[in-house]
XYZ file of C-alpha atoms in Angstrom:
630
model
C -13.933 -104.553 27.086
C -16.845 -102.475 25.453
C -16.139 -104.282 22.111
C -16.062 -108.257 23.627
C -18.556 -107.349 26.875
C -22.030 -106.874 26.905
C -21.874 -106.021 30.667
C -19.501 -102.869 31.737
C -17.063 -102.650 34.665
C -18.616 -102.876 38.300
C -18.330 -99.389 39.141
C -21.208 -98.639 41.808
C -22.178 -100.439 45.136
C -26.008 -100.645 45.732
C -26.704 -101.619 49.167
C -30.501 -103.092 50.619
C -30.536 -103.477 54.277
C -32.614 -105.425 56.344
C -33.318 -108.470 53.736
C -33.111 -112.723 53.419
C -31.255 -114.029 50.715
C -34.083 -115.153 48.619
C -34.953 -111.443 48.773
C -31.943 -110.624 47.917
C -32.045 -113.195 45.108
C -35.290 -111.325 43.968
C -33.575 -107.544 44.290
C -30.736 -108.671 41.968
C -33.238 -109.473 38.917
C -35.031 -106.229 39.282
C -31.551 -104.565 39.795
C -30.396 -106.318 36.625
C -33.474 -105.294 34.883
C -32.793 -101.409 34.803
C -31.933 -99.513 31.852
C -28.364 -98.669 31.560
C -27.196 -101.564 34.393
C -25.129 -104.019 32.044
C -24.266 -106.315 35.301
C -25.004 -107.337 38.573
C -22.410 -109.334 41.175
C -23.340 -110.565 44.015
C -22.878 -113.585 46.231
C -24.376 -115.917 43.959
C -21.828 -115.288 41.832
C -19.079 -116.766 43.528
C -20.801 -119.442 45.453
C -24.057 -121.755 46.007
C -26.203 -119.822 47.996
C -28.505 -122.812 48.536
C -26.130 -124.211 50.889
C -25.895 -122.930 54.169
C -24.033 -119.510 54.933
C -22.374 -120.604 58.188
C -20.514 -123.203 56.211
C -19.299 -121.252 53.707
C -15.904 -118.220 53.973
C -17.213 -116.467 56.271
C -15.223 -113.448 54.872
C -16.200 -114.534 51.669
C -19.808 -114.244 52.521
C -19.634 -111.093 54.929
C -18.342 -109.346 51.636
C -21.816 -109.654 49.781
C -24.005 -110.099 52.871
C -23.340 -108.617 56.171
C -25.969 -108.851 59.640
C -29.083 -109.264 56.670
C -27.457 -105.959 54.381
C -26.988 -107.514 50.808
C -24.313 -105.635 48.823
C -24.494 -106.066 45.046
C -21.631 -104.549 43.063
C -23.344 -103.446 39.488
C -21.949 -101.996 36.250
C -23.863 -99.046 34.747
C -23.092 -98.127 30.760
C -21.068 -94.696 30.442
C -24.129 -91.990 29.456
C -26.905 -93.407 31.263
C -25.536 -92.818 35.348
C -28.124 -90.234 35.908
C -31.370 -92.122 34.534
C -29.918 -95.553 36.320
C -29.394 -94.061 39.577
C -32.634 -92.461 39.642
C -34.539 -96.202 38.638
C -32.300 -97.225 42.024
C -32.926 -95.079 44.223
C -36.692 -96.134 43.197
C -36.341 -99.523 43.784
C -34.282 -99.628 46.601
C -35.870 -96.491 48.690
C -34.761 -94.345 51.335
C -33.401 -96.834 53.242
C -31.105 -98.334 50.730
C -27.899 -96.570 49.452
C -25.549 -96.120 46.022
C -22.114 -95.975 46.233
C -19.483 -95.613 43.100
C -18.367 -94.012 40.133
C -21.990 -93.990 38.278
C -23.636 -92.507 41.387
C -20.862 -89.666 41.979
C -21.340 -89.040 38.464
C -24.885 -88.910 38.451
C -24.717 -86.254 40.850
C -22.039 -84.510 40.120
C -24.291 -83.585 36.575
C -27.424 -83.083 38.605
C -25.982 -80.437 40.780
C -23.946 -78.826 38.015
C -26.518 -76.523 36.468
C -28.726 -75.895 39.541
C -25.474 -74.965 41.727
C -24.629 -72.633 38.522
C -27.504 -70.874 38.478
C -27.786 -70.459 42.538
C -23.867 -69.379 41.884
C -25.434 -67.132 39.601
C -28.069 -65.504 41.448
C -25.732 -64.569 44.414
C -23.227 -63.405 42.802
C -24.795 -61.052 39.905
C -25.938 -58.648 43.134
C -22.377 -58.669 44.463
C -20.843 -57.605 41.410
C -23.719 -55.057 40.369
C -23.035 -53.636 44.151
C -19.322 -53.779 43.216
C -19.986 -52.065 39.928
C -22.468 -49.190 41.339
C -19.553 -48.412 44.107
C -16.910 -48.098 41.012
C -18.959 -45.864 38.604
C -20.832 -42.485 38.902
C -24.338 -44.079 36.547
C -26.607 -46.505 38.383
C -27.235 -48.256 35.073
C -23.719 -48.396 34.046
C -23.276 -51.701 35.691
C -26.159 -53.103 33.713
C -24.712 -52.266 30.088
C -21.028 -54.161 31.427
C -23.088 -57.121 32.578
C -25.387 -56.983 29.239
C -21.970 -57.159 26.934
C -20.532 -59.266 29.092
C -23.718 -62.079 29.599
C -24.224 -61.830 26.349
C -20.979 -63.349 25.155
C -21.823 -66.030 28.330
C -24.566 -67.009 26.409
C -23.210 -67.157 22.972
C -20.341 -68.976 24.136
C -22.699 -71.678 26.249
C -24.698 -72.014 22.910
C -21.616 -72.722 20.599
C -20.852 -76.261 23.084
C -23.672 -77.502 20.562
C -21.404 -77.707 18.172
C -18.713 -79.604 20.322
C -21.367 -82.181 21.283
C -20.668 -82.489 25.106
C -18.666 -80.746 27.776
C -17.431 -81.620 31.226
C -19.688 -81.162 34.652
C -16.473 -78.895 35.429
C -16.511 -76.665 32.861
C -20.238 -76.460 32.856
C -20.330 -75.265 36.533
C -16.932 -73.230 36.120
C -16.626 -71.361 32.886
C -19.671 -69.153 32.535
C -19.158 -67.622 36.080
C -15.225 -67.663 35.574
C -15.808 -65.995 31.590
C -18.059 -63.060 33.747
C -15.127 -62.225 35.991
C -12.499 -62.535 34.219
C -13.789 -60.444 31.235
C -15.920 -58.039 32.997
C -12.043 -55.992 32.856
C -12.602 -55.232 29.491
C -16.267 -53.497 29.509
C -14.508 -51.527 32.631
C -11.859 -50.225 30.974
C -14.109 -49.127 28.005
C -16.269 -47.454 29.529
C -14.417 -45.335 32.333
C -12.365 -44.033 29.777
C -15.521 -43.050 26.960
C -16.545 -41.138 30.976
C -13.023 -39.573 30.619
C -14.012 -38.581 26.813
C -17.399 -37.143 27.786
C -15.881 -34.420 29.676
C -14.040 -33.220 26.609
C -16.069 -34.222 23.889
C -19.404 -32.986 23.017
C -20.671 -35.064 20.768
C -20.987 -39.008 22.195
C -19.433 -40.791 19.072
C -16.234 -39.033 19.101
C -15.708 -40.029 22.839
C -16.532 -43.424 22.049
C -14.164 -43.191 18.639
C -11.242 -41.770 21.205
C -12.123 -44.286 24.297
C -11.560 -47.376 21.452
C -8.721 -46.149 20.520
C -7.333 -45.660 23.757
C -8.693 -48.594 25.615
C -7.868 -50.792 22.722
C -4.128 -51.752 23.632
C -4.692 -52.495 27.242
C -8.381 -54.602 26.343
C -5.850 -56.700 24.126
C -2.755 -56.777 25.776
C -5.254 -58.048 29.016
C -7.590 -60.616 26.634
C -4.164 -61.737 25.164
C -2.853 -62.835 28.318
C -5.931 -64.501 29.618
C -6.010 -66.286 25.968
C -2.484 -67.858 26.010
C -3.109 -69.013 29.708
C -6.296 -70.556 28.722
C -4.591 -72.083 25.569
C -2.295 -73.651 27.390
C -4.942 -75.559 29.256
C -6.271 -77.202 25.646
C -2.527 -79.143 25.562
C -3.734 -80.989 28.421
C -3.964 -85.123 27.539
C -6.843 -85.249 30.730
C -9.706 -84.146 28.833
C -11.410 -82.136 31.775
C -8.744 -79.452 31.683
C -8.192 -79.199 27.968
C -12.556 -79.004 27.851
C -12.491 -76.212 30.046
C -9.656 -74.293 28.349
C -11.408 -74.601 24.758
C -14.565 -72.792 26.565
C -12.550 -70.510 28.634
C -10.870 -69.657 24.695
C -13.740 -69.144 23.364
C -15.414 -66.897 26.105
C -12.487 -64.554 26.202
C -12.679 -64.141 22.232
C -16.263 -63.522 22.411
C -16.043 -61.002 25.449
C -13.395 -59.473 23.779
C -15.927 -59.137 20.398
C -18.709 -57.884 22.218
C -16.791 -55.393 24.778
C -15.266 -53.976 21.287
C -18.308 -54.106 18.745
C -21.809 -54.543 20.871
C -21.019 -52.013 23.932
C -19.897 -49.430 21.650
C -23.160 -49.451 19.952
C -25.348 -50.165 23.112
C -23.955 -47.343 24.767
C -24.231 -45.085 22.231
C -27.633 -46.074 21.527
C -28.788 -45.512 25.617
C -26.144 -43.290 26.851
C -28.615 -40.806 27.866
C -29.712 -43.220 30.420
C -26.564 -42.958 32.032
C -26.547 -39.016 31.603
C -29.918 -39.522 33.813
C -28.569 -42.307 36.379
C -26.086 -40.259 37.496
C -25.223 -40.009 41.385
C -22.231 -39.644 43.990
C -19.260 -40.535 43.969
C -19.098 -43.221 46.730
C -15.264 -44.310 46.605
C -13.328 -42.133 49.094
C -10.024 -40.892 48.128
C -6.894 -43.168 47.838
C -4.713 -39.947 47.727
C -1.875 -40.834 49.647
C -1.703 -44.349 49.571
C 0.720 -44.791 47.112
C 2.886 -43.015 49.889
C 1.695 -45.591 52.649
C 2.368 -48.587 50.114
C 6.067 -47.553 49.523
C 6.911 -47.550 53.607
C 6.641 -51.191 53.368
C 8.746 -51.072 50.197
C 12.077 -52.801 52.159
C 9.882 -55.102 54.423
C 7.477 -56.725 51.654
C 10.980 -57.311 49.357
C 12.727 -59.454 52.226
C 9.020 -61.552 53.541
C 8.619 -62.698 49.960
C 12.654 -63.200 49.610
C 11.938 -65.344 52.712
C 8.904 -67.211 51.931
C 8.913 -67.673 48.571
C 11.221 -70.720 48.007
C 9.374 -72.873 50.564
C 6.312 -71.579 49.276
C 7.771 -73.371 45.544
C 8.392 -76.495 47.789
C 5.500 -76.665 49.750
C 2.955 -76.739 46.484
C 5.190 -79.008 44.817
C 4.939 -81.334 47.676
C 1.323 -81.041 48.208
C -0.372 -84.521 48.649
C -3.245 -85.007 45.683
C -6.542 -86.265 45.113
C -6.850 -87.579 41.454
C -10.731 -88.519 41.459
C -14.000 -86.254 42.563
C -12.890 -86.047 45.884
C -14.292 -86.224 49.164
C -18.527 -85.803 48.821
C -20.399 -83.619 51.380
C -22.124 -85.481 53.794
C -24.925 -83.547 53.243
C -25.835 -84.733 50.226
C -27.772 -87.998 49.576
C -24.456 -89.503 47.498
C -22.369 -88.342 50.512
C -24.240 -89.886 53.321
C -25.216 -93.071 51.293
C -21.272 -93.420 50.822
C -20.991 -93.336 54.659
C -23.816 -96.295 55.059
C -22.010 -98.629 52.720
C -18.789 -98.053 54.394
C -19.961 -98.619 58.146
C -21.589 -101.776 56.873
C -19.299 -103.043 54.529
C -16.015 -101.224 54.144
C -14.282 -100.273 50.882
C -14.419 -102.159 48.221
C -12.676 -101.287 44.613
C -12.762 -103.738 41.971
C -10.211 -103.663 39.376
C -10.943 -106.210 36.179
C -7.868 -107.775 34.041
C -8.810 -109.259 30.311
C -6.061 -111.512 29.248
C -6.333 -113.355 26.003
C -8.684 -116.847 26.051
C -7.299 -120.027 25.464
C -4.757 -121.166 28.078
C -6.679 -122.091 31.029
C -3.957 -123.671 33.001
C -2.290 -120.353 32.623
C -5.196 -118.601 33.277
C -5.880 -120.748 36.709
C -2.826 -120.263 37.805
C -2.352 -116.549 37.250
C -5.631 -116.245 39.401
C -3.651 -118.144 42.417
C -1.474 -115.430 42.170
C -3.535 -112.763 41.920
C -5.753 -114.229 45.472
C -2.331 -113.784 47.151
C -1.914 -110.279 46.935
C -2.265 -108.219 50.057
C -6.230 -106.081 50.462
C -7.189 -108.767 47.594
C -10.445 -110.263 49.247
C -11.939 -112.159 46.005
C -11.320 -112.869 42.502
C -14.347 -113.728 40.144
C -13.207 -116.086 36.962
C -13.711 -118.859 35.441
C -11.309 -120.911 36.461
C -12.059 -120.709 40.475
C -15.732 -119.850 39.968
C -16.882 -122.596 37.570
C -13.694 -125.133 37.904
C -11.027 -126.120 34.526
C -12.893 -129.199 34.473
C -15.866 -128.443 33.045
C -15.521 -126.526 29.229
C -17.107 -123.066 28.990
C -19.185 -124.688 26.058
C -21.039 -126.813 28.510
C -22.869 -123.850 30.512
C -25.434 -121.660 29.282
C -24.046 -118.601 27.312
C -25.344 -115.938 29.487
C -23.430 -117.633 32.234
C -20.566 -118.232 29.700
C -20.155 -114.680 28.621
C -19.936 -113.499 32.146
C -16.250 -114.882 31.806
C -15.535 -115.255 27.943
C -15.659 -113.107 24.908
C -14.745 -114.298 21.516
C -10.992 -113.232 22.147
C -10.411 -112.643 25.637
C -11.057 -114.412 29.826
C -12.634 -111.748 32.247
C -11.220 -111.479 35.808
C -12.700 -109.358 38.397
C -10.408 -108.713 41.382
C -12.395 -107.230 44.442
C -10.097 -105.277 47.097
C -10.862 -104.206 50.099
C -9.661 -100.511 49.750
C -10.842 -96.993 48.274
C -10.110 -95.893 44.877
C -6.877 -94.173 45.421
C -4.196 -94.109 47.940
C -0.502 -95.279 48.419
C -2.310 -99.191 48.904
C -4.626 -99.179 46.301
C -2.173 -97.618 43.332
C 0.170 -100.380 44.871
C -2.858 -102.574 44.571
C -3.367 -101.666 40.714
C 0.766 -101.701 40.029
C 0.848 -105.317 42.007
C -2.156 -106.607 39.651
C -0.874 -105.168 36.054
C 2.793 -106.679 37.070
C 1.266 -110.262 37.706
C -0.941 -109.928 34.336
C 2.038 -108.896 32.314
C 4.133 -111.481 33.914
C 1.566 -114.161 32.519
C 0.746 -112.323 28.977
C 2.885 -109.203 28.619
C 1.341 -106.288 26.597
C -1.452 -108.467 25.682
C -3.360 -108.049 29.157
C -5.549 -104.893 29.623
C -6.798 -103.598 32.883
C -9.503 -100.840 34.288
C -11.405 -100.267 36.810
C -11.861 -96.795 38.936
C -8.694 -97.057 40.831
C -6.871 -97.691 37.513
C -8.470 -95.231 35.884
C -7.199 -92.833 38.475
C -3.739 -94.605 38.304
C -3.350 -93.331 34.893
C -4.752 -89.919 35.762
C -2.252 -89.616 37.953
C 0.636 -90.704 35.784
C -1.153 -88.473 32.938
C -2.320 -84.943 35.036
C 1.806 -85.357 36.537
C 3.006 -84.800 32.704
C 0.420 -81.792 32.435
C 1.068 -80.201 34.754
C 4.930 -79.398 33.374
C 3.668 -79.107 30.103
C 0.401 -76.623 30.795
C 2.506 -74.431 33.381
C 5.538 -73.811 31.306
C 3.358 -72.983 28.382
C 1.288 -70.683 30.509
C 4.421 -68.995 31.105
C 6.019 -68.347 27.649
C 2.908 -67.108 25.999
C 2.447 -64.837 28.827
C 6.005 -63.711 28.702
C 5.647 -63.361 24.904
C 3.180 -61.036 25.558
C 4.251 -58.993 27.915
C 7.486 -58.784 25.672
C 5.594 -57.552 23.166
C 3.273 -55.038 24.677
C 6.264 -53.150 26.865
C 9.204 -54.512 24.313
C 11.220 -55.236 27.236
C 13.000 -57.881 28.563
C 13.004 -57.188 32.500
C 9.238 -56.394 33.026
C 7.743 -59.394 31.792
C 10.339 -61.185 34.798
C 9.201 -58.994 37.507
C 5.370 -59.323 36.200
C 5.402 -62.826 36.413
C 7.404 -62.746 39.334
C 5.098 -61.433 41.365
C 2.028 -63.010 40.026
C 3.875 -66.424 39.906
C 4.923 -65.945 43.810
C 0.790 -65.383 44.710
C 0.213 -68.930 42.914
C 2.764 -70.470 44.997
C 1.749 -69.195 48.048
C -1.869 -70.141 47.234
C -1.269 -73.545 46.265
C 1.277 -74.198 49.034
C -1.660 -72.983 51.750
C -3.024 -76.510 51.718
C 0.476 -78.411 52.333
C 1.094 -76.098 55.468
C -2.433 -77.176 56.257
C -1.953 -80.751 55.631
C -4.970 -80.941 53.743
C -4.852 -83.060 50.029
C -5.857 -81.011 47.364
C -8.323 -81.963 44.719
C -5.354 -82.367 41.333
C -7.742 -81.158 38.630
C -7.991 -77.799 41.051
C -4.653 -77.398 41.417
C -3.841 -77.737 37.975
C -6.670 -75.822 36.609
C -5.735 -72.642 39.003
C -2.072 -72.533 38.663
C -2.778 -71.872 35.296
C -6.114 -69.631 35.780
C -4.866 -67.341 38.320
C -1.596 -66.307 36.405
C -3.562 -66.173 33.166
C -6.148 -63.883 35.057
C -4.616 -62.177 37.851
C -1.303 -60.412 35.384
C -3.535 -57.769 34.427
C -3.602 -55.999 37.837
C 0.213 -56.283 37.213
C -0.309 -54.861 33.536
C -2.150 -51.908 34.798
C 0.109 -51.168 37.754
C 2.929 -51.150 35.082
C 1.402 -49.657 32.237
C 0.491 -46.501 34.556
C 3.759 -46.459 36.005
C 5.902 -46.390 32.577
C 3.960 -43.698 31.731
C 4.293 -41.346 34.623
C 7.853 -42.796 34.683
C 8.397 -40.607 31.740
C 7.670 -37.374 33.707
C 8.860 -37.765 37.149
C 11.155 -40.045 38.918
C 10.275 -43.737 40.148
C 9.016 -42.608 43.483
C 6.927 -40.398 42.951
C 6.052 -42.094 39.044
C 5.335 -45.452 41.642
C 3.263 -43.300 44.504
C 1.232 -41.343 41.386
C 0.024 -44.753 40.066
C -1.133 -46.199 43.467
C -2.818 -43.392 44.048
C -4.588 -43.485 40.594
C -4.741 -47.321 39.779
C -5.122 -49.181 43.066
C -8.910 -48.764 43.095
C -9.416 -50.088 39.812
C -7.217 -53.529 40.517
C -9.511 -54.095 43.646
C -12.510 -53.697 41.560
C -10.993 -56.333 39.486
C -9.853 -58.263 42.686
C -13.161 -57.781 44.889
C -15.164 -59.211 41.420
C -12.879 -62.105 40.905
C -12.298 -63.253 44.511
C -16.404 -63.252 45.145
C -16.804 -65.241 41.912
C -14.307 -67.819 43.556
C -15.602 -67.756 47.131
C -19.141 -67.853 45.628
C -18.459 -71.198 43.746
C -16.548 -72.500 46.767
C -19.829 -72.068 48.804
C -22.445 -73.053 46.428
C -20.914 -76.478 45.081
C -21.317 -79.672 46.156
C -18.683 -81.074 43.498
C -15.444 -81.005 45.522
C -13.446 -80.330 42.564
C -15.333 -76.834 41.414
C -15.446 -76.010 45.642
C -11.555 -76.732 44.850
C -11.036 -74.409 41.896
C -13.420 -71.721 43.674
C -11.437 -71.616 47.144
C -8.643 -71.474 45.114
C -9.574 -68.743 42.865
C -10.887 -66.740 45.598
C -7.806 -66.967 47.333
C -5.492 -66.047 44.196
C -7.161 -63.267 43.533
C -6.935 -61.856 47.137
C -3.489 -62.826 47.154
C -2.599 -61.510 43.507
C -4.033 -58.002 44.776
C -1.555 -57.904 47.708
C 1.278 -58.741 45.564
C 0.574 -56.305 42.941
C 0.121 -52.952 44.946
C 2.937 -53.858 47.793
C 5.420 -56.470 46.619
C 5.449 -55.388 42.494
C 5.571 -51.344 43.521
C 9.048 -52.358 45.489
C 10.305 -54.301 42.880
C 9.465 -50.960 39.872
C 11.647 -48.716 42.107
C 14.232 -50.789 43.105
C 15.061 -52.389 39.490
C 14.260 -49.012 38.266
C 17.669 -48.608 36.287
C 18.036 -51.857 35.293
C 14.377 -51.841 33.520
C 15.228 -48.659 32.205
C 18.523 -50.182 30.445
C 16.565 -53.479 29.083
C 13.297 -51.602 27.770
C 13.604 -50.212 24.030
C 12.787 -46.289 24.306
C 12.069 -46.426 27.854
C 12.411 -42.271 27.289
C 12.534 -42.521 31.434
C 12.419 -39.127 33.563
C 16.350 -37.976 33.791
C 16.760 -35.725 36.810
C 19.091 -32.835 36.051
């Protein structure tokens, strides 16, 4: 349509209250004479407004203009929503309101780097407060959040080079690169702390703590780098954007927790010699112990709950588009005014190729007989088949014909997705392709999210079981065994369902792009709790039996995956109460959630599982060199 149109699809509602139609009249010129608006509909357009109203459909009329409220329906060009809403809202003032795709746009990109940066500025205290509590050196927090921001920032200035990136990512993926990374420094640096007590001179500690930090840094970045891969495969560009940043971060963080904190804490590790205080984290000696008692009990409530937990979040009802705006906002409340005085209204346009205008008239008929259909816009019923298009003027011409194609708008009286209006848009592309077969085109918002739907519904089989297998791969690799990479993903698999099932228990609909985006996110970043709880636990498995090899690592490792847990779950939580965008308050409830969740599963439900498949891990691990009691 962009190639035989000069004016774009009607995709925003701009209401002025309180006006004549003459003013109206006046409104639509100034309206049409914004930068970036391609087209303005209003009642004009579909019938002489010089006659009087009363004799006209009424609910043809009452459509447009309602108790002295005129409703035009404009298009605004793809690029420019943020510089034409803001020309609007000029022109129309506070009493007027926007309604639409361009307008839910435009502020959707407004809010997305001022929400990042409040995200920012709350959550940077939490985790330095997190980080103090975890580590003996006030400014050790500083050097993990220096290696880690750093890599933040490199990876936010390589998007030059990719030209553009979603309002999702740009709200998600810095904050969501900082937690999910902020592992790696971690593990670094408590163990060059564990080197220090041994070693004398700083290098060799660091020389030792690379070495031995190295396979569990990669074996975690790994994991986090096939999830986020698996995100890239996605056709709906939002997802597959995010996952190329999320990539990029975690190769970056990985670079920088294994080249620039070496250096920068060699360089000022006498700071932290000097910043040392208290320990502040009590003792989790004996916990392991307490853990275990609910071995039994947390085996059968996840036997029991985990199948309709797979159910339930396969069943959840969706939302395919932005989602549901906060009426706090101006775009949120100006939504509500348009709908109190007017309804819904979602047009949908068909092209279909010129020529055949008896077709063309009749295929309109059809189309004004569908059910929510409350006006169609075209030639044939606007102007009349009796007069040729080359008798009118050519602006008024090219409203209807290109070179190649007939325009029809189809107004409805519904939102943009739904049972009806997907109905709606599967009712109008049958008609079209009854009359013209592959040769008619439609868009429009609701189709738009039609096809979403159709396309996220593929995705989502494709991203998950790819999530999966690289994980698995993984995990194969780094404990070269077939059973633990089952009962690792397992457990973390069971917190996703859970979490994602929450909101069909709830009967709430779920933003799509959310749940799509965290049932890969949270597996991707949540297994590493699992991979340290294991790790630890095959290695005191080689010294002592399982229960007291499973009660050793709680004791030793559960503190660390709650650092990990407490960091990721504010990150989510944080985003889920900053953000106006209902998709990243989606994705941050979500991840907030998960990683709660996660942490539950992986210090009571995966300890039960280590002991109780003990022998058969044991048999299907290469050189498992277990503990044999004599």
């Amino acid at each position: 349509m962009e190639e035989e149109f000069t004016g774009a699809v009607p995709n925003t509602r701009v209401m002025i209250p309180d006006i004549t139609v003459p003013e109206a009249l006046e409104y639509k010129e100034k309206l049409a004479a914004v930068e970036g608006v391609t087209d303005v509909l209003w009642l004009d357009d579909v019938m002489d407004v010089k006659t009087p109203l009363e004799l006209a459909d009424k609910e043809l009329v009452e459509t447009y203009y309602k108790e002295q409220n005129a409703l035009f329906s404009i298009g605004v060009k793809n690029g420019e929503e943020v510089a034409a809403t803001d020309d609007i809202y000029e022109l129309i003032g506070e009493e007027g309101a926007i309604a639409g795709e361009a307008s839910n746009t435009a502020s959707s990109q407004k809010m997305a780097g001022s929400e990042s940066m409040y995200a920012a500025l709350l959550l940077v205290p939490i985790i330095i407060f997190i980080l103090v509590i975890s580590t003996t050196s006030w400014i050790e927090p500083v050097f993990f959040l220096t290696a880690i921001g750093v890599s933040v920032l490199i990876n936010l200035g390589t998007n030059v080079f990719i030209g553009e990136v979603s309002f999702v990512t740009q709200s998600v993926a810095p904050i969501l690169q900082l937690a999910v990374s902020l592992d790696y420094a971690v593990f670094l640096l408590h163990s060059f702390s564990d080197y220090r007590k041994t070693e004398e001179d700083p290098a060799v500690a660091m020389k030792l703590a690379m070495k031995k930090a190295f396979p569990a840094i990669t074996a975690s970045a790994a994991t986090t780098f096939f999830g986020f891969i698996a995100l890239m495969f996605m056709n709906f560009e939002i997802g597959s954007d995010l996952g190329l940043n999320l990539v990029k971060g975690i190769v970056l963080s990985f670079i920088s927790v294994m080249v620039f904190l070496p250096a920068l804490t060699l360089y000022f590790y006498k700071w932290m010699d000097k910043t040392q205080h208290k320990n502040f984290v009590p003792s989790f000696q004996g916990i392991g112990n307490k853990f275990l008692k609910f071995k039994i009990p947390s085996l059968v409530i996840i036997g029991i709950i985990i199948v309709p937990a797979f159910l339930a979040q396969s069943n959840t009802s969706f939302i395919y588009g932005l989602g549901e705006q906060p009426e706090t906002t101006r775009n949120g409340s100006d939504l509500i005014k348009v709908q109190e005085a007017f309804g819904d209204m979602t047009p949908i346009v068909v092209l279909v190729p010129r020529g055949d205008v008896a077709k063309e008239e009749e295929m309109v008929e059809d189309l004004e007989q569908l059910d929510y259909v409350t006006g169609v816009i075209a030639y044939a019923n606007s102007v009349g088949t009796a007069i040729p298009p080359e008798y009118l003027e050519e602006s008024v011409r090219n409203e209807f014909y290109s070179e190649n194609y007939a325009r029809i708008v189809i107004n409805t009286n519904q939102t943009t997705e739904g049972d009806v209006p997907f109905t709606i848009v599967e009712n109008v592309e049958k008609i079209a392709t009854d009359y013209y077969g592959d040769e008619a085109l439609s868009l429009g918002e609701s189709v738009t999210l039609y096809d979403i739907k159709n396309t996220v519904t593929k995705d989502n089989v494709v991203v998950n079981a790819l999530t999966i297998v690289t994980i698995a791969l993984v995990l194969l690799i780094s404990f070269r065994s077939i059973s633990i990479p089952i009962v690792l993903l397992i457990t973390i698999q069971s917190a996703v369902w859970i979490n994602l099932s929450i909101p069909y228990f709830a009967n709430a609909s779920l933003v799509f792009v959310g749940y799509l985006i965290i049932s890969t996110v949270q597996l991707a970043a949540t297994v590493d709790y699992a991979i340290l709880l294991t790790e630890a636990y095959t290695h005191n498995r080689k010294e002592m039996p399982a229960g007291k090899a499973i009660r050793k690592t709680l004791d030793e490792k559960t503190f660390s995956i709650s650092i990990s847990a407490a960091i990721l779950s504010s990150v989510g939580f944080i985003l889920w109460i900053t953000s106006s965008n209902p998709i990243v308050q989606s994705i941050g409830l979500l991840l907030g959630r998960g990683a709660l969740l996660a942490f539950i599963m992986v210090v009571v439900f995966l300890p039960a599982l280590l002991v109780v498949l003990d022998k058969f891990m044991k048999k299907t691990t290469y050189q498992a060199n277990y503990y044999e009691e004599k």
